[in-house]
XYZ file of C-alpha atoms in Angstrom:
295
model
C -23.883 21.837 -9.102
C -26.705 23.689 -11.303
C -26.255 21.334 -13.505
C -29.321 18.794 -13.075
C -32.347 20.627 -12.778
C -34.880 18.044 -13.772
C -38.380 18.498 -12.175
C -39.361 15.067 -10.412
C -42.798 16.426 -9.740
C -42.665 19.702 -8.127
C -39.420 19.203 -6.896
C -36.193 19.417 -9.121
C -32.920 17.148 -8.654
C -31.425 20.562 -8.092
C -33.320 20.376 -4.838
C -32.515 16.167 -4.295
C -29.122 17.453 -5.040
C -29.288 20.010 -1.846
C -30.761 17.149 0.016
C -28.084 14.563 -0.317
C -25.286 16.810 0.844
C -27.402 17.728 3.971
C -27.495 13.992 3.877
C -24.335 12.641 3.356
C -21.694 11.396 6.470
C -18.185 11.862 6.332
C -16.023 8.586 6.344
C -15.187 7.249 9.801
C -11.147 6.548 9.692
C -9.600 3.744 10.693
C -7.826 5.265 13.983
C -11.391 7.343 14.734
C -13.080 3.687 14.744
C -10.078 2.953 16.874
C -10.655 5.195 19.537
C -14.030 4.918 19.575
C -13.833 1.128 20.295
C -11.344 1.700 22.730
C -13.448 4.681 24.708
C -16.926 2.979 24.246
C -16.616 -0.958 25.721
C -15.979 -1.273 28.992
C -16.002 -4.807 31.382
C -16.096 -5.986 34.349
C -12.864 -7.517 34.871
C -9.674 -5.906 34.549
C -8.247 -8.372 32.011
C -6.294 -6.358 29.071
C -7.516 -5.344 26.239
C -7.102 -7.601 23.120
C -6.214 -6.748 19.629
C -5.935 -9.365 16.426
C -5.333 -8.212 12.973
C -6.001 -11.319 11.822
C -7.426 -11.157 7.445
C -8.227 -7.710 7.619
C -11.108 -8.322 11.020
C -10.026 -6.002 14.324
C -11.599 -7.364 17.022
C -11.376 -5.075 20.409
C -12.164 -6.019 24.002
C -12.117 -3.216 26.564
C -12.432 -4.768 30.012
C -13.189 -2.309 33.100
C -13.504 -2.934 36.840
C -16.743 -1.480 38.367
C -16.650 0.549 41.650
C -19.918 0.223 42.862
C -23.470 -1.043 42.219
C -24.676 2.385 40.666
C -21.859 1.789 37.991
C -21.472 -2.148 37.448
C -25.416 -1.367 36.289
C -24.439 1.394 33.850
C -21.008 -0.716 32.593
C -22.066 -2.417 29.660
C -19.475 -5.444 27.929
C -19.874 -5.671 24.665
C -17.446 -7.446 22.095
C -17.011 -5.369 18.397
C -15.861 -6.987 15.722
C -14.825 -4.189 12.659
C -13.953 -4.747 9.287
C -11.417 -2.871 8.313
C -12.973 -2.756 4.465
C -16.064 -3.114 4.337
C -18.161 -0.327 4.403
C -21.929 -0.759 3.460
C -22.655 1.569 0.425
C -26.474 2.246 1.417
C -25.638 2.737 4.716
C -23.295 5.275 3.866
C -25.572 7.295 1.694
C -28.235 7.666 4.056
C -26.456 8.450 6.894
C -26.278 12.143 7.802
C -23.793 14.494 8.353
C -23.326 17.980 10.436
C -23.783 20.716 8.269
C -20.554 22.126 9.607
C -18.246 19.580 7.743
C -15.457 20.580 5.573
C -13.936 17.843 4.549
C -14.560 14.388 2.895
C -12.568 11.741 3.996
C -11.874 8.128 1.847
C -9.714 5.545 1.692
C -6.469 7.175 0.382
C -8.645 10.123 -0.470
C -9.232 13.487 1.399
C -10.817 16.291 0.049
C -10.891 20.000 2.571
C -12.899 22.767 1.865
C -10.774 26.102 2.150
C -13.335 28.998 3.683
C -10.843 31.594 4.401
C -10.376 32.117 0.869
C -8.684 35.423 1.248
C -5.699 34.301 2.891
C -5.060 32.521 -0.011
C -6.260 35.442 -2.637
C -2.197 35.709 -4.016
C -1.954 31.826 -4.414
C -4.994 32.148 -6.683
C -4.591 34.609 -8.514
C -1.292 32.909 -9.720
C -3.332 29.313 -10.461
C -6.185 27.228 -10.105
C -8.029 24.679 -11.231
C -11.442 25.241 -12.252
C -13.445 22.081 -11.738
C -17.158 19.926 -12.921
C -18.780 16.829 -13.617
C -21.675 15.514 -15.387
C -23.294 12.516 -13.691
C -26.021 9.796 -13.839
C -27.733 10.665 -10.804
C -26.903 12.736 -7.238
C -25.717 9.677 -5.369
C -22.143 9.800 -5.254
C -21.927 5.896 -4.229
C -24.798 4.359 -6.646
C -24.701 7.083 -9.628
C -21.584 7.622 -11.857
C -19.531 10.682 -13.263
C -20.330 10.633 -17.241
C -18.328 13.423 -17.910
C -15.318 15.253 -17.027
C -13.756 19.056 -17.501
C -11.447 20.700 -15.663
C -9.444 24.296 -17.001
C -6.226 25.506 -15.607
C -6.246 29.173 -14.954
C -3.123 31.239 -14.353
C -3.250 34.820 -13.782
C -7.078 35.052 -14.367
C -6.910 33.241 -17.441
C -7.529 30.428 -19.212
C -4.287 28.358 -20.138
C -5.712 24.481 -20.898
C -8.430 22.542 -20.579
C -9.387 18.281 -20.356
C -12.591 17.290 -21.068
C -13.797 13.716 -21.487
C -17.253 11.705 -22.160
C -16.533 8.938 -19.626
C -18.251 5.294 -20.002
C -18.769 4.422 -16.598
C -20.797 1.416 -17.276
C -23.877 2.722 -16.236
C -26.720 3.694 -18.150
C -28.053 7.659 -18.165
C -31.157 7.695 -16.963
C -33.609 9.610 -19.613
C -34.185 12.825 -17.175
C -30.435 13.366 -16.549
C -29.929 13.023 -20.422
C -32.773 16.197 -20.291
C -30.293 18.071 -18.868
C -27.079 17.240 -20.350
C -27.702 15.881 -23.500
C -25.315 13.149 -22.786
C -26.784 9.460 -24.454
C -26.323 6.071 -23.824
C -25.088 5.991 -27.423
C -22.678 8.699 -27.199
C -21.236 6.827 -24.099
C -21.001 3.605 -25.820
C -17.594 4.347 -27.739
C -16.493 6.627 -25.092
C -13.193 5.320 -22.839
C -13.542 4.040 -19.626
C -12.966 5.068 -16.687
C -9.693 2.942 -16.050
C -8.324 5.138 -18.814
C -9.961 8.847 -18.568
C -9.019 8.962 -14.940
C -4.986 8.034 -14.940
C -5.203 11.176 -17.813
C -7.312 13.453 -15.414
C -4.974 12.774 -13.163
C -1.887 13.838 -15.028
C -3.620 16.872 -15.887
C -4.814 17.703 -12.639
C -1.050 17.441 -11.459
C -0.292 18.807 -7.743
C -3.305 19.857 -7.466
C -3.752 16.261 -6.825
C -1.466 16.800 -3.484
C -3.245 19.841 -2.741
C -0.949 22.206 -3.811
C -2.953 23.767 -7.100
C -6.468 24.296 -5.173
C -9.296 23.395 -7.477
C -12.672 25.318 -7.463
C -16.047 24.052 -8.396
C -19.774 25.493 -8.347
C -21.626 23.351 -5.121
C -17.882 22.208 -5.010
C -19.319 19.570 -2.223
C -21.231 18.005 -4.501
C -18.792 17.422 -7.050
C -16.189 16.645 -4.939
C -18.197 13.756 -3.557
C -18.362 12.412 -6.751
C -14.916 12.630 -7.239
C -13.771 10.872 -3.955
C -16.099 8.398 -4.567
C -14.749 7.729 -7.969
C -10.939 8.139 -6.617
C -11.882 5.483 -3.805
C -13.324 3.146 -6.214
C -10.202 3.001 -8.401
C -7.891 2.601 -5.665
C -6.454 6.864 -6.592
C -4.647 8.725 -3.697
C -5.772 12.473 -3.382
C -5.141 14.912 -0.917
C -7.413 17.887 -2.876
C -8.012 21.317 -1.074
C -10.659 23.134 -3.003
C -13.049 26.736 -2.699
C -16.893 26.594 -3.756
C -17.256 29.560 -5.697
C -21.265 29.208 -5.141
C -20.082 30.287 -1.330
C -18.255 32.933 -2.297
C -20.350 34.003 -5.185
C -23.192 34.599 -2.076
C -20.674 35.946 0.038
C -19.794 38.835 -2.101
C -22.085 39.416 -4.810
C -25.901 40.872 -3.814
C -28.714 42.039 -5.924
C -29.472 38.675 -7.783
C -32.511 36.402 -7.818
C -30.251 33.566 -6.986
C -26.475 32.267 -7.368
C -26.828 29.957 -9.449
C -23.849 29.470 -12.044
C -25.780 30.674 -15.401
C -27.056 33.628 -12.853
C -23.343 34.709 -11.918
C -22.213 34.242 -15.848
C -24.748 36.456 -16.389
C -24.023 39.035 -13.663
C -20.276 39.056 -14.779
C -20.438 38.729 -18.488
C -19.166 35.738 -18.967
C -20.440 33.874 -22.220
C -21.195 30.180 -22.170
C -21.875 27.927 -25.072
C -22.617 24.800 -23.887
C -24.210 25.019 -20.916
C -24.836 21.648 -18.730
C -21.720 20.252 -20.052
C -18.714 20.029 -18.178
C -15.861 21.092 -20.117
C -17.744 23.893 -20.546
C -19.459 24.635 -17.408
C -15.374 24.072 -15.722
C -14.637 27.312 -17.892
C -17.484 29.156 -16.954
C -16.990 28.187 -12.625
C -13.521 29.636 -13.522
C -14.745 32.708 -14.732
C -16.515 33.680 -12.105
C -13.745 32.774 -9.720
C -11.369 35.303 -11.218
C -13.760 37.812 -10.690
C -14.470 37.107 -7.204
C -10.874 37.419 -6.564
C -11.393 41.013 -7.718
C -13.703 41.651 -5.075
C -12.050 40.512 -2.180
């Protein structure tokens, strides 16, 4: 998102922003942890291997008989306990991911990138949901989404919008407020999260089953946020989504950059509030339905 471009030195949050989605690791699953248990612990003995469910802690032991000296030296036994529900936040932030990745993957949560966007040029051009969020930071685990818009588009246009201040209990930092505009004040009578979400929610409608597909500018970024958030509250989402910053350098050339306010510019579209999301969701929208006129 072009949203937070606060210089931190020479270097912007813009650029922090890039570096945390190099950064961040999709979730490991329950049946990936599974396998790997099962495929990385090996024994001795050929004793079978044990499984107890027992409050929530899965405790595996692979046992393997060795052939010869060259491989009981390389067998190692180890004994892994998992939790099934813990994960540790920090841990999780810094760990990296492949570049590659599509999708992010939570607790009741999963959120796929869709690259091939042109197969699905007909579905839309009939809808979408046009997608952003204003937040406290660029950690999707330790920041929090302050603000939410989203605007349904059907044939190109604009049909209805949500947009809410969200009080997330966490204070905005003074150089995201630099950007935004959004105070600690202004948050202070704002709703809460437990209700602004259960009314995104109905307005996001199946495109919370993946059936609408959503588009954001550096969709990843705000989609982490999102999943996060989802995860947090104990939402189910199965999201599909484009990131019209892709496309946007896919098909359009001759620009400085692609930022959003760049590609508003580039296609005429007008924006009056610019770093806020309601308003920055109309914009991203925008500029998809004129991307879908150039593929």
């Amino acid at each position: 998102m072009d949203a937070l471009e606060i210089m931190f030195g020479k270097r912007s949050i813009a650029d922090k922003i890039a570096e945390s989605k190099e950064g961040y690791k999709e979730e490991i699953t329950e049946g990936a942890r599974e396998k790997y248990v099962a495929d990385s612990l090996v024994k001795r003995s050929d004793k079978k291997a044990i499984v107890s469910d027992k409050i929530g802690i899965e405790k595996t032991l692979v046992n393997k008989t060795t052939t010869n000296k060259t491989d009981r030296e390389k067998a190692i036994v180890k004994k892994t306990t998992v939790n099934r529900t813990t994960i540790n936040r920090t841990d999780r932030d810094n760990d990296k991911a492949d570049k590659g990745k599509d999708a992010v993957m939570a607790s009741g949560v999963s959120t796929m990138q869709i690259k091939s966007v042109e197969k699905i040029k007909d579905k839309l051009s009939k809808r979408y949901i046009a997608f952003d969020t204003e937040t406290t930071g660029f950690s999707a685990y330790n920041d929090r989404i302050i603000e939410l818009g989203a605007v349904i588009f059907e044939d190109g246009k604009a049909v209805k919008s949500f947009g809410s201040l969200v009080n997330a209990g966490k204070r905005v930092p003074a150089s995201a407020t630099r950007v935004n505009n959004i105070t600690n004040d202004m948050l202070a009578d704002s709703p809460k999260e437990d209700v602004v979400y259960p009314e995104f929610v109905e307005f996001l409608g199946d495109a919370i089953t993946g059936d609408t597909i959503i588009c954001a500018h550096n969709a990843s970024f705000d989609m982490r946020f999102l999943s996060a958030t989802f995860e947090r509250l104990g939402i189910d989402a199965n999201i599909k989504f484009v990131d019209t910053l892709a496309l946007c350098k896919k098909y359009v050339t001759g620009t400085c950059d692609h930022k959003q306010p760049t590609m508003a510019q580039h296609f005429n579209i007008s924006q009056q509030d610019a770093h806020r999301a309601e308003s920055d969701a109309l914009v991203c929208g925008g500029i998809m339905a004129e991307l879908l006129k150039l593929m």
